[in-house]
Short mmCIF file of C-alpha atoms in Angstrom, two decimals:
data_model
loop_
_atom_site.label_atom_id
_atom_site.label_comp_id
_atom_site.label_asym_id
_atom_site.label_seq_id
_atom_site.Cartn_x
_atom_site.Cartn_y
_atom_site.Cartn_z
CA UNK A 1 0.00 0.00 0.00
CA UNK A 2 1.34 3.51 -0.85
CA UNK A 3 2.46 5.48 2.21
CA UNK A 4 -0.05 8.21 3.16
CA UNK A 5 -0.21 11.00 5.73
CA UNK A 6 -2.85 9.05 7.62
CA UNK A 7 -0.69 5.95 7.62
CA UNK A 8 2.26 7.93 8.93
CA UNK A 9 0.21 9.48 11.75
CA UNK A 10 -1.22 6.10 12.76
CA UNK A 11 2.07 4.22 12.57
CA UNK A 12 3.02 2.90 16.01
CA UNK A 13 6.56 2.09 17.17
CA UNK A 14 7.51 -1.52 17.78
CA UNK A 15 10.33 -3.10 19.71
CA UNK A 16 12.46 -2.96 16.56
CA UNK A 17 13.16 -0.16 14.03
CA UNK A 18 10.70 -0.34 11.13
CA UNK A 19 10.78 1.14 7.64
CA UNK A 20 7.72 2.43 5.81
CA UNK A 21 8.59 2.71 2.09
CA UNK A 22 7.09 5.29 -0.25
CA UNK A 23 8.98 4.74 -3.49
CA UNK A 24 12.08 5.66 -5.50
CA UNK A 25 14.25 5.08 -2.44
CA UNK A 26 12.23 7.23 -0.02
CA UNK A 27 11.19 5.67 3.28
CA UNK A 28 10.25 6.63 6.84
CA UNK A 29 12.29 5.08 9.64
CA UNK A 30 10.40 4.65 12.94
CA UNK A 31 12.51 3.97 16.04
CA UNK A 32 11.31 1.96 19.05
CA UNK A 33 11.17 5.24 21.01
CA UNK A 34 8.72 6.73 18.49
CA UNK A 35 11.02 9.03 16.51
CA UNK A 36 10.33 9.27 12.76
CA UNK A 37 13.07 10.12 10.23
CA UNK A 38 12.85 10.48 6.47
CA UNK A 39 15.62 8.65 4.61
CA UNK A 40 16.58 8.34 0.97
CA UNK A 41 18.44 5.29 -0.32
CA UNK A 42 20.26 5.67 -3.63
CA UNK A 43 23.27 4.43 -5.56
CA UNK A 44 26.18 6.60 -6.65
CA UNK A 45 29.49 5.50 -8.12
CA UNK A 46 28.40 1.89 -7.83
CA UNK A 47 27.82 2.17 -4.08
CA UNK A 48 24.62 2.22 -2.08
CA UNK A 49 24.30 5.41 0.00
CA UNK A 50 21.83 6.87 2.48
CA UNK A 51 20.98 10.48 3.36
CA UNK A 52 18.57 12.09 5.84
CA UNK A 53 15.76 14.30 4.56
CA UNK A 54 14.51 15.53 7.94
CA UNK A 55 12.20 14.40 10.72
CA UNK A 56 8.45 13.96 10.82
CA UNK A 57 6.24 15.92 11.55
CA UNK A 58 8.59 18.90 10.87
CA UNK A 59 8.93 17.53 7.34
CA UNK A 60 5.64 16.19 6.01
CA UNK A 61 5.16 13.67 3.21
CA UNK A 62 4.86 16.34 0.50
CA UNK A 63 8.12 18.05 1.57
CA UNK A 64 9.88 14.69 1.80
CA UNK A 65 8.82 13.88 -1.79
CA UNK A 66 10.13 17.24 -3.00
CA UNK A 67 13.46 16.70 -1.26
CA UNK A 68 13.69 13.25 -2.80
CA UNK A 69 13.00 14.65 -6.26
CA UNK A 70 15.67 17.35 -5.80
CA UNK A 71 18.18 14.66 -4.80
CA UNK A 72 17.30 12.55 -7.85
CA UNK A 73 17.82 15.58 -10.13
CA UNK A 74 21.33 15.87 -8.71
CA UNK A 75 21.91 12.20 -9.44
CA UNK A 76 20.70 12.74 -13.00
CA UNK A 77 23.41 15.40 -13.35
CA UNK A 78 25.99 13.00 -11.92
CA UNK A 79 26.15 14.83 -8.57
CA UNK A 80 26.18 13.07 -5.21
CA UNK A 81 23.28 14.41 -3.03
CA UNK A 82 25.29 13.63 0.12
CA UNK A 83 28.27 15.71 -1.02
CA UNK A 84 25.91 18.49 -2.10
CA UNK A 85 24.25 18.49 1.34
CA UNK A 86 27.65 18.77 3.07
CA UNK A 87 28.49 21.77 0.89
CA UNK A 88 25.20 23.42 1.83
CA UNK A 89 25.83 22.83 5.54
CA UNK A 90 29.37 24.18 5.23
CA UNK A 91 28.10 27.27 3.38
CA UNK A 92 25.41 27.85 6.00
CA UNK A 93 28.03 27.70 8.75
CA UNK A 94 30.26 30.13 6.90
CA UNK A 95 27.34 32.49 6.31
CA UNK A 96 26.45 32.35 10.03
CA UNK A 97 30.05 33.17 10.95
CA UNK A 98 30.07 36.27 8.74
CA UNK A 99 26.98 38.02 10.10
CA UNK A 100 27.28 41.32 11.94
CA UNK A 101 26.23 39.54 15.13
CA UNK A 102 28.81 36.76 14.96
CA UNK A 103 31.66 39.12 14.09
CA UNK A 104 30.60 41.58 16.83
CA UNK A 105 30.42 38.87 19.50
CA UNK A 106 33.79 37.46 18.45
CA UNK A 107 35.40 40.92 18.59
CA UNK A 108 33.85 41.62 21.98
CA UNK A 109 35.17 38.35 23.41
CA UNK A 110 38.68 39.20 22.24
CA UNK A 111 38.46 42.58 23.97
CA UNK A 112 37.29 41.11 27.28
CA UNK A 113 40.82 40.88 28.69
CA UNK A 114 41.59 44.51 27.85
CA UNK A 115 38.29 46.15 28.75
CA UNK A 116 36.70 46.68 32.15
CA UNK A 117 33.52 44.85 33.06
CA UNK A 118 31.65 48.15 32.95
CA UNK A 119 32.83 48.83 29.39
CA UNK A 120 31.86 45.32 28.30
CA UNK A 121 28.38 45.77 29.79
CA UNK A 122 27.95 49.10 28.01
CA UNK A 123 28.99 47.67 24.63
CA UNK A 124 26.71 44.64 25.04
CA UNK A 125 23.77 46.95 25.81
CA UNK A 126 24.44 48.96 22.64
CA UNK A 127 24.67 45.77 20.58
CA UNK A 128 21.60 44.10 22.03
CA UNK A 129 19.35 47.17 22.08
CA UNK A 130 20.42 49.28 19.13
CA UNK A 131 22.39 47.31 16.54
CA UNK A 132 21.64 43.57 16.51
CA UNK A 133 17.84 43.86 16.12
CA UNK A 134 18.39 45.47 12.70
CA UNK A 135 21.84 44.32 11.59
CA UNK A 136 22.50 41.13 13.56
CA UNK A 137 21.56 38.57 10.89
CA UNK A 138 22.91 40.55 7.95
CA UNK A 139 26.19 39.39 6.35
CA UNK A 140 28.77 41.97 7.35
CA UNK A 141 30.09 42.42 3.82
CA UNK A 142 26.61 43.25 2.51
CA UNK A 143 25.93 46.11 4.96
CA UNK A 144 26.43 49.34 3.07
CA UNK A 145 26.99 52.77 4.67
CA UNK A 146 23.38 53.89 4.05
CA UNK A 147 21.94 50.85 5.84
CA UNK A 148 24.25 51.41 8.82
CA UNK A 149 23.42 55.14 8.88
CA UNK A 150 19.68 54.38 8.90
CA UNK A 151 20.19 52.13 11.92
CA UNK A 152 22.31 54.67 13.80
CA UNK A 153 19.84 57.46 13.05
CA UNK A 154 17.13 55.52 14.87
CA UNK A 155 19.16 56.17 18.04
CA UNK A 156 19.74 59.79 17.12
CA UNK A 157 16.00 60.42 16.61
CA UNK A 158 15.42 59.30 20.21
CA UNK A 159 17.55 62.23 21.32
CA UNK A 160 20.38 59.92 22.42
CA UNK A 161 23.05 61.72 20.42
CA UNK A 162 26.02 60.58 22.49
CA UNK A 163 24.76 56.98 22.38
CA UNK A 164 24.47 57.22 18.59
CA UNK A 165 28.13 58.22 18.36
CA UNK A 166 29.07 55.33 20.68
CA UNK A 167 27.12 52.91 18.47
CA UNK A 168 28.90 54.23 15.37
CA UNK A 169 32.33 53.82 17.01
CA UNK A 170 31.42 50.27 18.06
CA UNK A 171 30.21 49.47 14.54
CA UNK A 172 33.49 50.75 13.15
CA UNK A 173 35.42 48.40 15.45
CA UNK A 174 33.28 45.46 14.30
CA UNK A 175 33.76 46.29 10.61
CA UNK A 176 37.49 46.83 11.11
CA UNK A 177 37.76 43.39 12.74
CA UNK A 178 35.68 41.94 9.91
CA UNK A 179 38.09 43.36 7.33
CA UNK A 180 41.10 42.00 9.22
CA UNK A 181 39.56 38.50 9.45
CA UNK A 182 38.45 38.44 5.81
CA UNK A 183 34.71 38.69 6.43
CA UNK A 184 34.28 42.20 5.07
CA UNK A 185 35.96 44.11 2.29
CA UNK A 186 35.37 47.61 3.57
CA UNK A 187 34.64 49.46 6.83
CA UNK A 188 31.23 50.97 6.07
CA UNK A 189 31.26 52.89 9.35
CA UNK A 190 34.34 54.84 8.25
CA UNK A 191 32.29 56.44 5.44
CA UNK A 192 29.87 57.93 7.99
CA UNK A 193 32.38 60.27 9.60
CA UNK A 194 30.61 63.60 10.08
CA UNK A 195 27.17 62.18 9.25
CA UNK A 196 25.81 62.50 12.79
CA UNK A 197 25.00 65.62 14.74
CA UNK A 198 28.04 66.58 16.87
CA UNK A 199 28.01 65.66 20.55
CA UNK A 200 27.40 68.56 22.89
CA UNK A 201 29.96 68.08 25.66
CA UNK A 202 28.58 68.56 29.15
CA UNK A 203 31.03 68.51 32.03
CA UNK A 204 30.23 66.89 35.35
CA UNK A 205 29.05 69.45 37.86
CA UNK A 206 31.76 70.15 40.42
CA UNK A 207 32.54 72.56 43.23
CA UNK A 208 36.16 73.70 42.98
CA UNK A 209 36.27 76.94 45.00
CA UNK A 210 37.81 76.12 48.44
CA UNK A 211 35.30 78.07 50.52
CA UNK A 212 32.37 76.31 48.82
CA UNK A 213 34.16 72.97 49.23
CA UNK A 214 34.22 73.61 52.96
CA UNK A 215 30.46 74.20 52.94
CA UNK A 216 29.95 70.94 51.06
CA UNK A 217 32.13 69.00 53.52
CA UNK A 218 30.21 70.41 56.49
CA UNK A 219 26.94 69.44 54.84
CA UNK A 220 28.25 65.89 54.37
CA UNK A 221 29.30 65.81 58.01
CA UNK A 222 25.70 66.56 58.96
CA UNK A 223 24.16 63.97 56.63
CA UNK A 224 21.37 62.09 58.43
CA UNK A 225 20.82 59.22 56.02
CA UNK A 226 22.28 55.72 56.39
CA UNK A 227 25.77 55.36 57.82
CA UNK A 228 26.98 53.49 54.73
CA UNK A 229 25.94 56.32 52.39
CA UNK A 230 27.49 58.91 54.71
CA UNK A 231 30.80 57.03 54.59
CA UNK A 232 30.61 56.94 50.79
CA UNK A 233 30.05 60.71 50.77
CA UNK A 234 32.97 61.28 53.15
CA UNK A 235 35.35 59.06 51.19
CA UNK A 236 34.41 60.44 47.76
CA UNK A 237 36.49 63.63 48.03
CA UNK A 238 39.36 61.86 49.83
CA UNK A 239 39.98 59.14 47.23
CA UNK A 240 38.39 60.93 44.17
CA UNK A 241 37.97 57.70 42.21
CA UNK A 242 35.20 57.34 39.66
CA UNK A 243 31.80 56.83 41.36
CA UNK A 244 31.44 53.31 39.95
CA UNK A 245 34.86 52.32 41.26
CA UNK A 246 33.92 53.47 44.76
CA UNK A 247 30.42 52.02 45.01
CA UNK A 248 31.59 48.63 43.67
CA UNK A 249 34.54 48.46 46.09
CA UNK A 250 35.03 45.10 47.80
CA UNK A 251 36.75 44.52 51.12
CA UNK A 252 39.11 42.01 49.50
CA UNK A 253 40.68 44.91 47.56
CA UNK A 254 41.79 46.74 50.72
CA UNK A 255 44.95 46.26 52.71
CA UNK A 256 44.19 48.42 55.73
CA UNK A 257 47.51 47.55 57.39
CA UNK A 258 49.41 49.01 54.42
CA UNK A 259 46.80 51.75 53.87
CA UNK A 260 46.23 50.74 50.26
CA UNK A 261 43.23 50.13 48.03
CA UNK A 262 44.04 48.00 45.00
CA UNK A 263 41.29 48.27 42.37
CA UNK A 264 41.49 45.34 39.90
CA UNK A 265 41.82 45.99 36.19
CA UNK A 266 38.39 44.54 35.44
CA UNK A 267 36.71 47.41 37.27
CA UNK A 268 38.82 50.23 35.86
CA UNK A 269 37.80 52.31 32.85
CA UNK A 270 41.30 52.08 31.34
CA UNK A 271 41.50 48.32 31.91
CA UNK A 272 44.57 48.43 34.17
CA UNK A 273 44.72 47.92 37.94
CA UNK A 274 44.92 51.05 40.08
CA UNK A 275 46.42 51.71 43.51
CA UNK A 276 44.88 54.29 45.84
CA UNK A 277 46.98 55.29 48.89
CA UNK A 278 44.70 55.80 51.89
CA UNK A 279 45.13 58.77 54.20
CA UNK A 280 44.73 58.46 57.95
CA UNK A 281 41.29 60.05 57.67
CA UNK A 282 40.19 57.58 54.99
CA UNK A 283 41.48 54.66 57.08
CA UNK A 284 39.52 55.87 60.10
CA UNK A 285 36.29 55.89 58.09
CA UNK A 286 36.96 52.46 56.58
CA UNK A 287 37.81 50.85 59.91
CA UNK A 288 34.56 52.09 61.39
CA UNK A 289 32.57 51.03 58.34
CA UNK A 290 34.17 47.57 58.42
CA UNK A 291 32.40 46.90 61.72
CA UNK A 292 29.10 47.33 59.88
CA UNK A 293 29.67 45.84 56.40
CA UNK A 294 32.89 43.85 56.78
CA UNK A 295 31.01 40.55 57.03
CA UNK A 296 30.07 40.77 53.33
CA UNK A 297 31.89 41.33 50.05
CA UNK A 298 30.91 44.91 49.31
CA UNK A 299 32.15 47.92 51.24
CA UNK A 300 28.97 49.80 50.32
CA UNK A 301 26.24 47.16 49.98
CA UNK A 302 22.73 47.90 48.80
CA UNK A 303 20.23 48.75 51.52
CA UNK A 304 18.09 45.83 50.28
CA UNK A 305 20.72 43.10 49.99
CA UNK A 306 24.42 42.66 50.69
CA UNK A 307 24.75 40.59 47.51
CA UNK A 308 25.13 43.70 45.35
CA UNK A 309 26.55 47.21 45.84
CA UNK A 310 24.49 50.34 46.33
CA UNK A 311 22.96 51.80 43.18
CA UNK A 312 24.85 54.11 40.86
CA UNK A 313 22.60 57.04 41.80
CA UNK A 314 22.99 56.77 45.58
CA UNK A 315 25.72 59.40 46.03
CA UNK A 316 24.05 61.85 43.63
CA UNK A 317 20.72 61.37 45.39
CA UNK A 318 22.41 62.06 48.74
CA UNK A 319 23.92 65.27 47.35
CA UNK A 320 20.45 66.38 46.20
CA UNK A 321 19.11 65.60 49.69
CA UNK A 322 21.81 67.86 51.11
CA UNK A 323 20.57 70.67 48.88
CA UNK A 324 23.15 70.60 46.06
CA UNK A 325 21.51 70.78 42.63
CA UNK A 326 22.64 68.45 39.84
CA UNK A 327 24.17 71.38 37.95
CA UNK A 328 26.11 72.33 41.09
CA UNK A 329 27.72 69.09 42.30
CA UNK A 330 27.83 65.44 41.25
CA UNK A 331 29.51 62.28 42.45
CA UNK A 332 31.92 62.51 39.54
CA UNK A 333 32.61 66.14 40.43
CA UNK A 334 34.84 65.14 43.36
CA UNK A 335 37.48 64.26 40.75
CA UNK A 336 37.42 67.72 39.19
CA UNK A 337 37.49 69.21 42.70
CA UNK A 338 40.67 67.30 43.59
CA UNK A 339 42.37 67.91 40.26
CA UNK A 340 41.76 71.67 40.39
CA UNK A 341 42.72 72.32 44.01
CA UNK A 342 45.69 69.93 44.12
CA UNK A 343 47.12 71.77 41.12
CA UNK A 344 46.06 75.39 41.55
CA UNK A 345 46.02 75.66 45.35
CA UNK A 346 48.33 72.98 46.74
CA UNK A 347 50.77 73.01 43.83
CA UNK A 348 51.31 69.28 43.30
CA UNK A 349 52.84 68.08 40.06
CA UNK A 350 50.20 67.48 37.36
CA UNK A 351 51.56 64.02 36.53
CA UNK A 352 51.12 62.93 40.16
CA UNK A 353 47.54 64.16 40.07
CA UNK A 354 46.71 62.63 36.70
CA UNK A 355 48.21 59.31 37.70
CA UNK A 356 46.14 59.27 40.89
CA UNK A 357 43.08 60.05 38.78
CA UNK A 358 43.88 56.83 36.86
CA UNK A 359 44.33 58.69 33.60
CA UNK A 360 46.66 57.45 30.88
CA UNK A 361 49.86 59.20 31.93
CA UNK A 362 53.12 58.55 30.08
CA UNK A 363 56.72 59.29 30.95
CA UNK A 364 58.99 61.47 28.75
CA UNK A 365 59.86 58.40 26.66
CA UNK A 366 56.22 57.67 25.92
CA UNK A 367 55.96 54.65 28.22
CA UNK A 368 52.87 54.15 30.36
CA UNK A 369 53.40 54.51 34.09
CA UNK A 370 52.58 51.44 36.15
CA UNK A 371 50.36 51.35 39.21
CA UNK A 372 53.20 52.04 41.69
CA UNK A 373 54.85 54.91 39.83
CA UNK A 374 55.56 57.86 42.16
CA UNK A 375 53.83 55.92 44.94
CA UNK A 376 55.76 57.60 47.74
CA UNK A 377 54.96 61.07 46.40
CA UNK A 378 51.34 60.14 45.81
CA UNK A 379 51.01 58.86 49.39
CA UNK A 380 52.22 62.26 50.64
CA UNK A 381 49.86 64.01 48.25
CA UNK A 382 46.82 62.00 49.39
CA UNK A 383 47.58 62.69 53.06
CA UNK A 384 48.12 66.39 52.38
CA UNK A 385 44.85 66.46 50.47
CA UNK A 386 42.88 64.93 53.37
CA UNK A 387 44.56 67.32 55.79
CA UNK A 388 43.55 70.25 53.60
CA UNK A 389 39.97 68.96 53.40
CA UNK A 390 39.92 68.93 57.22
CA UNK A 391 40.98 72.59 57.23
CA UNK A 392 38.19 73.46 54.81
CA UNK A 393 35.62 71.42 56.73
CA UNK A 394 36.39 73.07 60.08
CA UNK A 395 35.96 76.49 58.50
CA UNK A 396 39.51 77.74 59.03
CA UNK A 397 40.61 80.72 56.98
CA UNK A 398 41.35 79.57 53.45
CA UNK A 399 44.73 80.80 52.24
CA UNK A 400 46.01 79.63 48.82
CA UNK A 401 49.09 77.54 49.53
CA UNK A 402 51.54 76.00 47.13
CA UNK A 403 52.77 73.20 49.33
CA UNK A 404 54.17 70.93 46.63
CA UNK A 405 55.06 67.30 47.08
CA UNK A 406 57.61 67.79 49.86
CA UNK A 407 55.79 70.36 51.99
CA UNK A 408 53.44 69.59 54.86
CA UNK A 409 50.28 71.50 55.66
CA UNK A 410 50.54 72.80 59.21
CA UNK A 411 47.64 71.81 61.49
#
């Protein structure tokens, strides 16, 4: 009896594999477990061969017949259907490896050792939210500048101008890697230079006038929120790290006996580890805070759970609570405060300051400084800075001093 759809549906498995033949080499193999596979038996080069045409019910009888007929056409042209199928699979794999998504993911993985976790998270968000939904499945070499521009402009129309520029820079990196690895012939992103609206640079709000700094420090001293947040506020001007580096700090990074905070490379913007000398004032705050949060991993845990750090808006929210508007002072502004006053008021060498800010500082020969460069001088600078903050906080008369690296501030 010819094999029918009804017969296939009603076919029951037995304790042995069974074959239901249709004709011209096509049959359905039913396993004892109930699986049903389409197979085609044919001869090529004097040998009997067998290929799979898919599984039932994903491939119905009509589709199986069509696949059989296509295979027999290949045989009529003296082509082996099995070899042809392997070529198709190989081509499909190559095509999958040349899409924007596959090249982007591969590039991102190669950058993981050089980039901080925060940078990786930011790039993944841009890919997942703004690029892959439109470009992910497209072969990289087929994406022309106009198609990429249309995608980037979707971001720009949302008013996210800076994000649009970030997405274009990321796309350029992906195309550049595609060219290097032979999966693209041209960097389409490079042709879009100047096509986007320019980014309007907005600086982080910061208080840099000493008298106003004193007012800020006294306000922090009177903060009535949680003790953990108050400690974060107090430490922010003393260590002047980036807000994310402070709020994600873990106790394992601190050596309180040596008065050092070693921030691992994975949490630094520049991707290299950073050493922060701790002043006596900073140590005093940390030792007291350790009694409260030292049982967990994070120095500044979330108020809801100690399994994650406090949110990225906590310090800014505390500053607003103290009455400082967002265009007046920000968590990031403590860095500008330290840079300005250490240079213009206390007279420390700019390279000491920039190195302590974890910026890319190079020596006269163009070599990057390592984490311990000028450590002794930076230790003195950090202690002098905390001492000066104490003077400002207590409301003593503010006199511009150029103390330099080897001068002490008198109490």
